[in-house]
Structures are given as C-alpha cells and as structure tokens.
C-alpha cells in the first residue's frame, strides 16, 4: 500500500482539470500514467487501480478540505465536497490515502486527515462516515538543539541545531533549496531556524533530503545571544515549549454561545529536544516545574521528559494536536488546567548565589573560554554576504565581555559599510568609556546629522557638548527642540535638567525637571529623572524621596528609580536604607554599575572592605569612568 501511494504521489504531478466534465469525471489511469499529471480524481482512480491489482480492498471517498463537520449539517449536494481520496482496509485497519499530497511513507499510513466527514462513493449509495482523528506516528517537525552555556550565564553560547521536516513541507523545502540562490538559501535557513533558536549568529548552514524517509533536515551551528532572565533573585531559563505558548480562549459568556464546543487545531505533531551544558558542571543548578508530563491539555497531547545530570539538562517535549473539540461542559475545567500548567512551566534555575556577570567574564577570560566564541564570530563574519550585521553582533559580544577596543573596531567596520544612528551612538558611548572624548563627540554629531529628530541622538550630542565646554550650544539646541513642543518635549526638558545639574545650576536644573514632569504627569521615568537631578545636586532631598518612591510605584521596571533613591538615602546619611535600595536594584539588574558603586562605597564605610572593593571592581569594569562621575556627586570610596 505504501509503495503504491508513493508511486502516485511522486510519479504523477498534480494539476487540476476543471474543463468540460473534468471537475466531476476523472481521466483514466492509463491517460494519467501517460501524461504524468492529474488532479485528485485522476490520482485517486490511478491509486485504486494499483491497489485493486495488489488485492487491497479500497474505495474512493469525497471530502471537503475546509468545512469539516459543517458538511454533515448542510443540504446534500455535490458542492458539499471539493476533494476525493482513498479509504483502504488493510489487515482490519482503515487507512486514508491521499494521492495529491507528497512524502507519505509506510510509517505515516495510519495518520488521519482533518476532514471529519467523508462520503464513500458506492453504486448502492452510502451515508457520511466520520474520521476519528488520532496523533500522527511521526512528528511533522523535529527541532534538536545542543547549547554550550559552560562559559557562564550572560556570555554568548555556541550551539548547534537541526530542524527536520517531513511530508509536503519537506518536499517543498527540497524544491525551494534547489531553485534559489546561495544568498536566498542562507536567508531562508536563518528565517526557519530563527523561529526556534531566537537571536543568534549563524556560522554554518546545510540542508539535506532523505528520499526514503521523505524528510528534509536543516542543520546550523552558531552563537546564541542567551535566553536567561532574572526573576526572584535568581537567573532562570524557561525551557517549556508546549504550555508556555498555549492560549485557550473558550469564551462562552453569552447565552447563545453556551452550547458551542471549542474547536482546536488540525492534526499536527511537533517534537522539541534541547540539551544545555551548564556552567561549573551544573553545580547548584536545578530544574523547576513539570519535568514529566503525559496527558492531554486543551486539545493537545503533551509528552515530556527532562532531567539534569552531569551538568547537562536534557529536555524533550512532544506535542500532538488531534483536532478534537472541547465540550461546553469541559471548558471551565480546561481553562483551569491550562492556568495550573502555566504556573508550573519547566525552567532551569541558577544558584541563588551565582556570581555577577563581571566575575563570570573574568573567570571565563582567565580560563580561555572566550577564544572559541571569538573564533565562532570570526567565522560568521567570513561567511556573511552582508558583513555589517555580523560585525555588529560581534561588537555586542565584545562590549559585553569588556573588550571595548575590539567592539569599537567592529563598529568602525559597520559604519564604513552601513552607517546608522545606533552604530554611531554605540561607538560614541564606547569611545567615551575609553576616554576618547573628542571622537565620542564627533560620533554624537554624526548620529545627529543622520537623524536630527532622533531623541537619543539629541540627548547624546548635547551631553557630550556640555562635557567638552560647548554647553551654550547644547542648551540652545535643547531649547529649540523644547520650543517646538510635541511628545518629545518632556524628554528634552529632562536632558536639559541633567546638563544644568552638571553645570552646577541647581535652581535652573530643578525648574527644567519640574517642567518635564508638568508636561507629562505620572511618567515614572521623568519622576526618576527629577529625583536623580536633586540627588546628584544634594538639594531638596525630601522631595527627591517622594519623586523616587512615586516612580517606583508607577514604573513597571523600577531599577533606575531604586538606584536613584539609593543615592538620595546615601546623601541623607541613611546608609542602611540606601543599601536596601541598591540591593533591590541589583537583584533586578546585577550588572548595574551605579548601584554596584554605591554599594561598594557603603560596604567599605560599614567595615566590609573586601566586599566593597569587589563591588567597586565590578562597577569599574562595567563603567570605567564611574569614579570621576561619582566624585562630581560627592560620592567617593
């Protein structure tokens, strides 16, 4: 049966014939074989002829590819159907054989199509037959990843990935890969893999097709930008592929909806496999959530196994959609089950005392673990047709491991090839950190020249001008933008306040901050900006506390406001309160140099010299000029 179906699928091309009686009368098997093309009727008749000669019991059945169970409720008509396929009985098993699809193999014969109602074509007549769907034997797609995170959390990780597709999708990919240019092939592979591996730099790409299994496999290697996040004082990585993306919307609030079941997807199977090599041999790492799962949820059958052994997390999720319906009586229970499952998403948890990123980078550098990553980025650049994006990704990596000179060199290449505002501003920031003030100002001017309306470009330019004695020009530019009004006005007022504060003009700085808040009341970032201005100037600290506290209450991510309030408490001499705030900020963003610096100063004053010096070292690595910046605020070790 499988050989006969494969012959019809692969040796006869599909072409619809709707002329004359072609929409109802199939061409003969002899003609179909001679032409080597035909539509669903022609392919079905050819397949029936082959099966008959093989002694296999089979008959044609009509179906509609989209209407599903609506067919049973409509008036009898030939127009109720738009497709025909074969129903075969082999050893007591019913098989649904479709000659118009491609890539069906022996392992797939028992798979069920999502047609719901079909009508057998028999001379004596027949009633509708319901297809009971079940999970496919083989997954429609499989994605396997190997990720080496052993250099440490926060450092780019080498990875390999393979995406295997079967059936019509595999056949389509095979055809596309053979027809497109090399550059388009790269673009196609990156787009396909990017859906599963996220932000990555691809090093190598390959596609191969296995005709016996009818599978196409896309293989890549590369560097992954990282998928860790910070929650509840720990780094975590959500591995869950099934439940995390599930949305069950069974709204039956209206009385006229109450008896309507909820339809789920089609018949589809996906398999996700991931292996992650953890830092420090996995010491202190743990899995949280459902490490095993084997039950239906919201119309999907989920099978999972995950474990952590010898420093490697091995994870597998298989998801089967079977096109079942959720009965009205089961909707509430299903919604509750999905909510419960989402509260137990599978995650990797890092140790609560995992070191800050700057220490991780130092350790990885000392151990020589960054060389392999550098080599990988070099290969992405060599392989890239468009070099600028590849150089930009390596610049991001180099800046993250404190190789600022290397990052600047990469951004030189980006700007020489494809200059944009972001590249100029990033290079300017790195130049300033390495004390190339004149070049930093030049980059700010270049960014502004590219887009004079860009708020970040205006802010960077005016701040750099003020630092190098061009404050009159900086304030004139800001006043021009403020006078123009518009939605950017509050931000320009905040920048003006920052520059006036740096010039020591406290009254004017606070007036500008007040105007910014008045222009956009309740904006957490502007309240924080006013708090920061007062803190750095050491004036109106009582109202500064109110501003920061309100910013913390209003902001979705109160990191900056916590940092600012920590400085206010420090200026007030309330070191314990200051320490609590900077600790809270560092819990959310452990690499924040401002909070690291203030905490280092506080710890030294409280007698914890070694711990304070460690924080100061981290702050200086993250921001090399932080000592001179905070000296202006009256904060020194």
Coordinates of C-alpha atoms in Angstrom, one line a residue:
X1 CA 0.0 0.0 0.0
X2 CA 2.8 2.4 0.9
X3 CA 4.6 1.7 -2.3
X4 CA 1.5 2.2 -4.4
X5 CA 0.8 5.5 -2.7
X6 CA 4.4 6.7 -3.1
X7 CA 4.2 5.9 -6.8
X8 CA 1.1 8.0 -7.3
X9 CA 2.4 10.9 -5.1
X10 CA 5.9 11.1 -6.6
X11 CA 5.5 9.9 -10.2
X12 CA 2.4 12.0 -11.1
X13 CA 2.3 15.7 -10.8
X14 CA -0.8 17.4 -9.5
X15 CA -2.8 19.6 -12.0
X16 CA -6.5 20.4 -11.5
X17 CA -8.7 19.8 -14.5
X18 CA -11.9 21.8 -14.3
X19 CA -12.7 21.9 -18.1
X20 CA -15.8 20.3 -19.6
X21 CA -16.7 17.4 -17.3
X22 CA -13.2 17.5 -15.8
X23 CA -14.5 18.8 -12.5
X24 CA -16.5 15.6 -11.9
X25 CA -15.2 13.0 -14.4
X26 CA -11.7 11.7 -13.8
X27 CA -9.3 10.8 -16.6
X28 CA -8.5 7.1 -17.0
X29 CA -5.5 5.6 -15.1
X30 CA -3.8 4.9 -18.5
X31 CA -4.1 8.5 -19.5
X32 CA -2.9 9.8 -16.1
X33 CA 0.2 7.5 -16.3
X34 CA 0.9 8.6 -19.8
X35 CA 0.5 12.3 -19.1
X36 CA 2.2 12.0 -15.7
X37 CA -0.1 14.7 -14.3
X38 CA -3.7 14.7 -12.9
X39 CA -5.9 16.1 -10.2
X40 CA -7.3 14.5 -7.1
X41 CA -9.8 12.4 -9.1
X42 CA -7.2 11.2 -11.6
X43 CA -4.7 10.3 -8.8
X44 CA -7.4 8.6 -6.7
X45 CA -8.5 6.4 -9.7
X46 CA -4.9 5.5 -10.5
X47 CA -4.3 4.6 -6.9
X48 CA -7.5 2.5 -6.8
X49 CA -6.3 0.7 -9.9
X50 CA -2.9 -0.1 -8.4
X51 CA -4.5 -1.3 -5.1
X52 CA -7.0 -3.5 -6.9
X53 CA -4.2 -5.3 -8.8
X54 CA -2.4 -5.8 -5.5
X55 CA -5.6 -7.3 -4.0
X56 CA -6.0 -4.5 -1.4
X57 CA -9.6 -3.5 -0.6
X58 CA -10.2 0.2 -1.2
X59 CA -12.8 2.7 -2.3
X60 CA -13.0 6.4 -3.1
X61 CA -14.4 8.9 -0.6
X62 CA -15.5 12.5 -1.1
X63 CA -14.3 15.2 1.4
X64 CA -14.2 18.9 1.9
X65 CA -10.8 20.2 2.9
X66 CA -12.1 23.2 5.0
X67 CA -15.7 22.7 6.0
X68 CA -15.1 19.8 8.4
X69 CA -18.1 18.8 10.4
X70 CA -20.2 21.5 8.8
X71 CA -20.6 19.1 5.8
X72 CA -23.0 17.0 7.9
X73 CA -25.3 19.9 8.6
X74 CA -25.7 21.3 5.1
X75 CA -28.0 20.2 2.3
X76 CA -26.9 17.2 0.3
X77 CA -25.1 18.4 -2.8
X78 CA -22.1 17.6 -4.9
X79 CA -20.9 21.1 -4.0
X80 CA -20.5 20.0 -0.4
X81 CA -17.2 18.3 -1.4
X82 CA -14.1 19.6 -3.1
X83 CA -11.7 16.7 -2.8
X84 CA -11.6 12.9 -3.2
X85 CA -9.2 10.4 -1.7
X86 CA -8.9 6.7 -1.0
X87 CA -10.2 4.7 2.0
X88 CA -8.3 1.4 2.2
X89 CA -8.8 -1.6 4.6
X90 CA -5.6 -3.4 5.4
X91 CA -5.5 -6.2 8.0
X92 CA -8.5 -4.7 9.7
X93 CA -7.1 -1.2 9.8
X94 CA -8.7 1.7 8.0
X95 CA -6.2 3.9 6.1
X96 CA -6.8 7.2 4.5
X97 CA -4.6 7.6 1.4
X98 CA -4.3 10.9 -0.4
X99 CA -2.5 10.8 -3.8
X100 CA -2.4 14.6 -4.0
X101 CA -0.1 15.1 -1.0
X102 CA 3.6 14.2 -1.0
X103 CA 6.1 12.4 1.2
X104 CA 3.8 9.8 2.8
X105 CA 5.8 6.7 3.8
X106 CA 5.0 3.4 5.5
X107 CA 5.2 4.9 9.0
X108 CA 2.6 7.5 8.1
X109 CA -0.1 5.3 6.6
X110 CA -2.2 5.3 9.7
X111 CA -2.2 9.1 10.1
X112 CA -5.7 10.6 10.0
X113 CA -6.6 13.7 7.9
X114 CA -8.7 16.5 9.5
X115 CA -11.6 16.2 7.1
X116 CA -14.1 15.0 9.8
X117 CA -16.9 13.9 7.4
X118 CA -16.4 11.9 4.2
X119 CA -18.8 10.2 1.8
X120 CA -17.9 6.8 0.3
X121 CA -18.7 6.6 -3.4
X122 CA -20.7 3.4 -3.8
X123 CA -23.1 2.3 -6.5
X124 CA -25.7 1.4 -3.9
X125 CA -25.2 4.7 -2.1
X126 CA -23.8 5.5 1.3
X127 CA -24.1 7.8 4.3
X128 CA -21.4 10.1 5.7
X129 CA -18.5 8.5 7.5
X130 CA -16.8 10.3 10.4
X131 CA -13.0 10.2 10.6
X132 CA -11.8 9.8 14.2
X133 CA -8.5 11.6 14.4
X134 CA -5.6 10.5 16.5
X135 CA -1.9 11.6 16.9
X136 CA 0.4 11.1 14.0
X137 CA 3.0 8.4 14.2
X138 CA 5.9 10.6 13.1
X139 CA 6.2 14.3 14.1
X140 CA 5.6 16.7 11.4
X141 CA 8.7 18.6 12.5
X142 CA 11.5 18.0 15.0
X143 CA 13.9 20.6 16.4
X144 CA 17.0 19.5 18.2
X145 CA 19.4 21.9 19.9
X146 CA 22.7 21.5 21.7
X147 CA 23.7 24.6 23.6
X148 CA 27.0 25.1 25.4
X149 CA 26.5 27.6 28.2
X150 CA 29.6 26.4 30.1
X151 CA 31.4 29.7 29.7
X152 CA 28.8 31.3 32.1
X153 CA 25.4 32.9 32.2
X154 CA 25.4 36.2 30.4
X155 CA 28.0 35.1 27.9
X156 CA 27.1 34.1 24.3
X157 CA 26.8 30.4 23.9
X158 CA 27.8 28.2 20.9
X159 CA 25.0 26.0 19.7
X160 CA 24.1 23.5 17.0
X161 CA 20.5 22.9 15.8
X162 CA 18.7 20.6 13.4
X163 CA 15.2 21.1 12.1
X164 CA 13.7 18.0 10.4
X165 CA 10.5 18.3 8.4
X166 CA 8.6 15.5 6.7
X167 CA 5.9 15.1 4.1
X168 CA 4.8 18.0 1.9
X169 CA 6.8 20.6 3.8
X170 CA 10.0 18.6 3.3
X171 CA 9.2 18.2 -0.4
X172 CA 8.6 22.0 -0.7
X173 CA 11.9 22.8 1.1
X174 CA 13.8 20.4 -1.2
X175 CA 12.4 22.1 -4.2
X176 CA 13.0 25.6 -2.9
X177 CA 16.6 24.9 -1.9
X178 CA 17.3 23.6 -5.4
X179 CA 15.9 26.7 -7.1
X180 CA 17.1 29.7 -5.0
X181 CA 20.4 31.5 -5.0
X182 CA 23.0 30.8 -2.3
X183 CA 22.2 34.1 -0.6
X184 CA 18.5 33.4 -0.6
X185 CA 19.1 29.9 0.7
X186 CA 21.0 31.4 3.7
X187 CA 18.2 33.8 4.3
X188 CA 15.6 31.0 4.1
X189 CA 17.5 28.8 6.6
X190 CA 18.1 31.7 9.0
X191 CA 14.4 32.5 9.0
X192 CA 13.4 28.9 9.6
X193 CA 15.8 28.3 12.4
X194 CA 15.3 31.7 14.0
X195 CA 11.7 30.8 14.9
X196 CA 13.1 28.2 17.3
X197 CA 16.5 29.4 18.5
X198 CA 15.9 33.2 18.8
X199 CA 18.5 35.9 18.4
X200 CA 21.6 34.1 17.0
X201 CA 24.6 34.5 14.8
X202 CA 24.7 31.6 12.3
X203 CA 28.1 30.1 11.4
X204 CA 27.3 27.1 9.1
X205 CA 24.2 26.0 7.2
X206 CA 23.2 22.9 5.5
X207 CA 20.1 21.2 4.0
X208 CA 19.8 17.5 3.1
X209 CA 16.9 15.4 1.9
X210 CA 16.4 11.7 2.6
X211 CA 14.0 10.3 -0.1
X212 CA 13.4 7.0 1.8
X213 CA 12.0 8.8 4.9
X214 CA 10.8 11.8 2.9
X215 CA 12.4 14.2 5.4
X216 CA 14.4 17.4 4.9
X217 CA 16.8 18.4 7.6
X218 CA 18.2 21.9 8.1
X219 CA 21.4 21.9 10.2
X220 CA 23.1 25.0 11.5
X221 CA 25.8 26.0 14.0
X222 CA 26.1 29.4 15.6
X223 CA 26.3 31.6 18.7
X224 CA 23.1 32.2 20.7
X225 CA 22.7 35.5 22.4
X226 CA 21.2 34.0 25.5
X227 CA 17.8 33.2 26.9
X228 CA 18.3 33.7 30.7
X229 CA 16.2 36.2 32.6
X230 CA 16.3 37.4 36.2
X231 CA 13.3 36.5 38.5
X232 CA 13.0 36.3 42.2
X233 CA 16.7 36.9 42.9
X234 CA 17.8 34.1 40.5
X235 CA 18.6 33.6 36.9
X236 CA 16.2 31.3 35.1
X237 CA 15.7 29.8 31.6
X238 CA 12.2 28.8 30.6
X239 CA 12.6 25.6 28.6
X240 CA 8.9 24.8 28.2
X241 CA 7.8 24.7 24.5
X242 CA 4.3 23.4 24.9
X243 CA 2.5 25.0 27.8
X244 CA 4.2 28.4 27.7
X245 CA 2.9 29.2 24.2
X246 CA -0.6 27.7 24.8
X247 CA -3.6 30.0 24.7
X248 CA -7.0 28.6 25.5
X249 CA -9.7 31.1 24.7
X250 CA -13.0 29.4 25.4
X251 CA -15.3 32.4 25.9
X252 CA -18.8 31.2 26.3
X253 CA -20.1 34.2 28.3
X254 CA -23.1 35.0 26.0
X255 CA -26.1 32.7 26.5
X256 CA -26.3 32.0 22.8
X257 CA -22.8 30.6 22.9
X258 CA -23.1 28.3 25.9
X259 CA -23.7 25.1 23.9
X260 CA -21.0 25.7 21.3
X261 CA -17.9 23.5 21.7
X262 CA -14.4 24.9 21.3
X263 CA -12.5 23.8 18.2
X264 CA -8.8 23.2 18.5
X265 CA -6.2 23.0 15.8
X266 CA -5.6 20.5 13.0
X267 CA -3.7 17.2 13.1
X268 CA -0.1 18.1 13.7
X269 CA 2.8 16.8 15.8
X270 CA 5.9 18.7 16.9
X271 CA 9.0 17.3 18.8
X272 CA 11.4 19.6 20.7
X273 CA 14.7 18.3 22.0
X274 CA 17.2 20.5 23.9
X275 CA 20.5 19.8 25.7
X276 CA 22.1 22.6 27.6
X277 CA 25.6 22.2 29.1
X278 CA 25.7 24.4 32.2
X279 CA 28.5 26.4 33.9
X280 CA 30.5 24.9 36.7
X281 CA 29.4 21.3 35.8
X282 CA 25.9 22.3 36.8
X283 CA 26.8 22.8 40.5
X284 CA 23.9 24.5 42.3
X285 CA 21.6 24.5 39.2
X286 CA 18.2 22.9 39.4
X287 CA 15.0 22.2 37.4
X288 CA 11.7 23.7 38.4
X289 CA 8.2 22.9 37.2
X290 CA 6.9 19.8 35.4
X291 CA 9.8 17.7 34.5
X292 CA 7.4 15.0 33.3
X293 CA 4.1 15.4 31.5
X294 CA 2.0 12.8 29.8
X295 CA -1.6 13.9 29.4
X296 CA -4.0 15.9 27.2
X297 CA -4.3 19.6 27.7
X298 CA -6.7 21.9 25.8
X299 CA -6.9 19.5 22.9
X300 CA -3.2 18.8 22.7
X301 CA -1.5 15.6 23.9
X302 CA 1.8 16.6 25.6
X303 CA 4.6 14.2 26.5
X304 CA 7.6 15.5 28.3
X305 CA 10.8 14.2 29.9
X306 CA 13.5 16.4 31.4
X307 CA 16.4 15.7 33.7
X308 CA 19.7 17.4 34.9
X309 CA 22.6 15.0 35.1
X310 CA 26.4 15.5 35.0
X311 CA 26.0 19.3 34.3
X312 CA 23.7 18.8 31.3
X313 CA 20.0 19.5 31.1
X314 CA 18.2 17.1 28.7
X315 CA 14.7 18.0 27.7
X316 CA 12.1 16.7 25.3
X317 CA 8.6 17.8 24.5
X318 CA 6.3 16.1 22.1
X319 CA 3.1 18.0 21.2
X320 CA 0.2 16.3 19.3
X321 CA -2.8 18.2 18.0
X322 CA -5.6 15.9 17.0
X323 CA -8.4 18.3 16.0
X324 CA -10.6 17.3 18.9
X325 CA -13.3 19.6 20.3
X326 CA -13.7 20.7 23.9
X327 CA -17.2 20.1 25.0
X328 CA -19.0 23.1 26.6
X329 CA -19.2 21.3 30.0
X330 CA -15.4 20.9 30.0
X331 CA -14.5 24.5 29.1
X332 CA -14.1 25.7 32.7
X333 CA -12.1 22.7 33.8
X334 CA -9.8 23.1 30.7
X335 CA -9.2 26.7 31.4
X336 CA -8.3 25.9 35.0
X337 CA -6.0 23.1 33.9
X338 CA -4.1 25.4 31.4
X339 CA -3.7 28.0 34.2
X340 CA -2.4 25.4 36.6
X341 CA 0.1 24.1 34.0
X342 CA 1.3 27.6 33.2
X343 CA 2.1 28.0 36.9
X344 CA 4.5 25.1 36.6
X345 CA 6.5 25.9 33.5
X346 CA 9.7 24.0 33.2
X347 CA 12.7 26.1 33.9
X348 CA 16.4 25.9 34.7
X349 CA 17.2 27.7 37.9
X350 CA 20.7 29.1 38.5
X351 CA 22.1 29.0 42.1
X352 CA 20.9 31.9 44.2
X353 CA 24.5 32.9 44.8
X354 CA 25.5 32.8 41.2
X355 CA 28.3 35.4 40.7
X356 CA 27.7 38.7 39.0
X357 CA 28.4 38.9 35.3
X358 CA 31.7 40.8 35.6
X359 CA 33.1 38.0 37.8
X360 CA 31.8 35.4 35.3
X361 CA 33.5 37.2 32.4
X362 CA 36.7 37.5 34.4
X363 CA 36.7 33.8 35.1
X364 CA 35.8 32.8 31.5
X365 CA 38.6 35.1 30.2
X366 CA 41.2 33.6 32.6
X367 CA 40.1 30.0 31.7
X368 CA 40.4 30.8 27.9
X369 CA 36.7 30.1 27.3
X370 CA 36.1 33.2 25.2
X371 CA 38.5 32.2 22.4
X372 CA 36.2 29.6 20.9
X373 CA 33.4 32.2 20.9
X374 CA 35.6 34.8 19.3
X375 CA 36.6 32.2 16.6
X376 CA 32.9 31.4 16.0
X377 CA 32.1 35.1 15.5
X378 CA 35.0 35.4 13.1
X379 CA 33.5 32.6 11.0
X380 CA 30.1 34.3 10.9
X381 CA 31.8 37.4 9.5
X382 CA 33.8 35.5 7.0
X383 CA 30.6 33.6 5.9
X384 CA 28.3 36.6 5.7
X385 CA 27.4 38.2 2.4
X386 CA 26.3 41.4 4.3
X387 CA 29.2 42.0 6.7
X388 CA 27.7 44.9 8.7
X389 CA 25.1 42.8 10.7
X390 CA 27.8 40.2 11.5
X391 CA 30.3 42.9 12.7
X392 CA 27.5 44.5 14.8
X393 CA 26.7 41.2 16.6
X394 CA 30.4 40.6 17.4
X395 CA 30.6 44.2 18.7
X396 CA 27.8 43.5 21.1
X397 CA 29.6 40.4 22.3
X398 CA 32.9 42.1 22.7
X399 CA 31.3 45.0 24.6
X400 CA 29.6 42.5 26.9
X401 CA 32.9 41.0 27.9
X402 CA 34.6 44.4 28.3
X403 CA 36.7 44.2 25.1
X404 CA 35.8 47.8 24.2
X405 CA 38.6 48.4 21.8
X406 CA 37.6 45.3 19.8
X407 CA 34.0 46.4 19.8
X408 CA 35.0 49.8 18.5
X409 CA 36.9 48.2 15.7
X410 CA 33.9 46.2 14.7
X411 CA 31.7 49.3 14.8
X412 CA 34.3 51.0 12.6
X413 CA 33.6 48.3 10.0
X414 CA 29.8 48.7 10.5
X415 CA 29.9 52.5 10.0
X416 CA 32.3 52.2 7.0
X417 CA 29.8 49.8 5.3
X418 CA 26.3 50.9 6.6
X419 CA 26.3 53.9 9.0
X420 CA 23.2 54.5 11.1
X421 CA 22.3 56.3 14.2
X422 CA 22.5 53.3 16.5
X423 CA 26.0 52.4 15.3
X424 CA 27.3 56.0 15.9
X425 CA 25.7 56.2 19.3
X426 CA 27.0 52.9 20.4
X427 CA 30.5 53.6 19.2
X428 CA 30.4 57.0 20.8
X429 CA 29.4 55.5 24.1
X430 CA 32.4 53.1 23.9
X431 CA 34.8 55.8 22.9
X432 CA 33.7 57.9 25.8
X433 CA 34.2 55.0 28.2
X434 CA 37.8 54.6 26.8
X435 CA 38.4 58.3 27.2
X436 CA 38.3 59.3 23.6
X437 CA 36.2 62.3 24.3
X438 CA 36.7 64.2 21.1
X439 CA 35.8 61.1 18.9
X440 CA 32.8 60.4 21.1
X441 CA 31.6 64.0 20.4
X442 CA 32.2 63.5 16.7
X443 CA 30.1 60.3 16.7
X444 CA 27.3 62.1 18.5
X445 CA 27.4 64.8 15.9
X446 CA 27.4 62.2 13.1
X447 CA 24.3 60.5 14.6
X448 CA 22.5 63.8 14.9
X449 CA 23.4 64.7 11.3
X450 CA 21.8 61.4 10.1
X451 CA 18.6 62.0 12.1
X452 CA 18.2 65.4 13.8
X453 CA 14.8 64.3 15.1
X454 CA 16.1 61.2 17.0
X455 CA 15.7 61.9 20.7
X456 CA 18.7 59.7 21.7
X457 CA 20.9 61.4 19.2
X458 CA 19.9 64.8 20.5
X459 CA 20.5 63.7 24.1
X460 CA 23.9 62.2 23.3
X461 CA 25.0 65.2 21.4
X462 CA 24.0 67.8 24.0
X463 CA 25.5 65.8 26.9
X464 CA 28.8 65.3 25.0
X465 CA 28.9 69.0 24.1
X466 CA 28.3 70.0 27.7
X467 CA 31.1 67.7 28.9
X468 CA 33.6 69.4 26.5
X469 CA 32.7 73.0 27.1
X470 CA 30.1 73.5 24.5
X471 CA 27.2 73.9 27.0
X472 CA 25.9 77.0 25.3
X473 CA 25.4 75.2 22.0
X474 CA 23.9 72.2 23.8
X475 CA 21.3 74.2 25.7
X476 CA 20.5 76.2 22.6
X477 CA 19.7 73.0 20.7
X478 CA 17.6 71.7 23.6
X479 CA 15.7 75.0 23.9
X480 CA 15.0 74.8 20.2
X481 CA 13.6 71.3 20.5
X482 CA 11.6 72.2 23.6
X483 CA 10.1 75.3 21.9
X484 CA 8.9 73.0 19.1
X485 CA 6.7 71.1 21.6
X486 CA 5.4 67.7 20.7
X487 CA 5.6 64.4 22.5
X488 CA 9.4 64.5 22.8
X489 CA 9.3 67.8 24.8
X490 CA 9.4 66.2 28.3
X491 CA 12.4 64.1 27.4
X492 CA 14.3 67.1 26.1
X493 CA 13.4 69.0 29.3
X494 CA 14.8 66.1 31.4
X495 CA 18.1 66.2 29.3
X496 CA 18.3 69.9 29.9
X497 CA 17.9 69.4 33.6
X498 CA 20.7 66.9 33.5
X499 CA 23.1 69.3 31.7
X500 CA 22.2 72.2 34.0
X501 CA 22.9 69.9 37.0
X502 CA 26.3 69.0 35.6
X503 CA 27.0 72.7 35.3
X504 CA 26.0 73.2 38.9
X505 CA 23.0 75.4 38.1
X506 CA 20.7 73.8 40.7
X507 CA 17.7 76.2 40.5
X508 CA 17.6 76.1 36.8
X509 CA 18.0 72.3 36.7
X510 CA 15.1 71.7 39.1
X511 CA 13.0 74.1 37.2
X512 CA 13.6 72.2 34.0
X513 CA 12.8 68.9 35.8
X514 CA 9.6 70.4 37.2
X515 CA 8.6 71.5 33.6
X516 CA 9.2 68.0 32.3
X517 CA 7.0 66.4 35.0
X518 CA 4.3 69.0 34.5
X519 CA 4.3 68.3 30.7
X520 CA 3.8 64.6 31.4
X521 CA 2.5 64.0 34.9
X522 CA 2.7 60.5 36.3
X523 CA 5.5 59.4 34.0
X524 CA 7.8 57.2 36.1
X525 CA 11.0 58.0 34.0
X526 CA 10.5 61.7 34.4
X527 CA 9.8 61.5 38.1
X528 CA 13.0 59.4 38.4
X529 CA 14.9 62.0 36.4
X530 CA 13.8 64.8 38.8
X531 CA 14.7 62.6 41.8
X532 CA 18.2 61.9 40.2
X533 CA 18.8 65.6 39.5
X534 CA 18.1 66.5 43.1
X535 CA 20.2 63.6 44.4
X536 CA 23.3 64.5 42.4
X537 CA 23.0 68.1 43.4
X538 CA 22.3 67.2 47.0
X539 CA 19.3 69.6 47.2
X540 CA 15.6 69.1 48.1
X541 CA 16.3 65.6 49.2
X542 CA 13.0 65.3 51.0
X543 CA 11.0 65.9 47.8
X544 CA 13.5 63.8 45.9
X545 CA 12.5 60.8 48.1
X546 CA 8.9 61.4 47.2
X547 CA 9.7 61.5 43.4
X548 CA 11.6 58.3 43.5
X549 CA 9.1 56.5 45.6
X550 CA 6.3 57.5 43.3
X551 CA 8.4 56.4 40.3
X552 CA 9.0 53.0 41.9
X553 CA 5.2 52.7 42.5
X554 CA 4.3 53.7 38.9
X555 CA 7.1 52.0 36.9
X556 CA 6.9 48.5 35.5
X557 CA 10.7 48.1 35.8
X558 CA 11.8 50.3 38.8
X559 CA 15.5 49.6 38.5
X560 CA 16.6 53.2 37.8
X561 CA 14.3 54.7 40.4
X562 CA 15.6 52.3 43.1
X563 CA 19.1 53.2 42.2
X564 CA 18.3 57.0 42.3
X565 CA 16.5 56.6 45.7
X566 CA 19.6 54.7 47.0
X567 CA 21.7 57.8 46.2
X568 CA 19.2 60.0 47.9
X569 CA 19.3 57.9 51.1
X570 CA 23.1 57.9 50.8
X571 CA 23.2 61.7 50.7
X572 CA 20.9 61.8 53.8
X573 CA 23.3 59.5 55.7
X574 CA 20.7 56.7 55.9
X575 CA 23.2 54.0 54.7
X576 CA 21.0 51.0 55.6
X577 CA 18.1 52.4 53.6
X578 CA 20.5 53.2 50.7
X579 CA 21.9 49.7 50.9
X580 CA 18.4 48.1 50.7
X581 CA 17.5 50.1 47.6
X582 CA 20.7 49.4 45.7
X583 CA 20.4 45.7 46.6
X584 CA 16.9 45.7 45.2
X585 CA 18.1 47.4 42.0
X586 CA 20.9 44.9 41.7
X587 CA 18.5 42.0 42.2
X588 CA 16.7 43.1 39.1
X589 CA 19.9 44.1 37.2
X590 CA 23.0 42.6 38.8
X591 CA 25.4 44.4 36.5
X592 CA 24.1 47.9 37.1
X593 CA 27.4 49.9 37.7
X594 CA 25.8 52.8 39.6
X595 CA 24.3 50.6 42.2
X596 CA 27.4 48.5 42.4
X597 CA 29.5 51.6 43.0
X598 CA 27.2 53.0 45.7
X599 CA 27.0 49.6 47.4
X600 CA 30.8 49.3 47.3
X601 CA 31.2 52.7 49.0
X602 CA 28.6 51.8 51.6
X603 CA 30.2 48.4 52.4
X604 CA 33.6 50.0 52.8
X605 CA 32.2 52.6 55.2
X606 CA 30.5 49.8 57.2
X607 CA 33.7 47.9 57.5
X608 CA 33.2 45.3 54.8
X609 CA 36.3 46.3 52.9
X610 CA 36.8 43.2 50.8
X611 CA 33.1 43.0 49.7
X612 CA 33.1 46.7 49.0
X613 CA 36.2 46.5 46.9
X614 CA 34.7 43.6 44.9
X615 CA 31.7 45.8 44.1
X616 CA 33.8 48.7 43.1
X617 CA 35.9 46.5 40.8
X618 CA 32.7 45.3 39.1
X619 CA 31.4 48.8 38.7
X620 CA 34.7 50.0 37.2
X621 CA 34.7 47.1 34.7
X622 CA 31.1 47.9 33.7
X623 CA 31.7 51.7 33.6
X624 CA 35.4 52.6 33.5
X625 CA 34.8 56.3 34.3
X626 CA 32.5 55.8 37.2
X627 CA 34.9 57.1 39.8
X628 CA 35.2 60.5 38.2
X629 CA 31.4 60.7 37.6
X630 CA 30.5 59.9 41.2
X631 CA 33.2 62.2 42.5
X632 CA 31.2 65.1 41.0
X633 CA 28.3 63.9 43.1
X634 CA 30.4 63.9 46.3
X635 CA 30.4 60.1 46.5
X636 CA 33.9 58.5 46.8
X637 CA 35.3 55.4 48.4

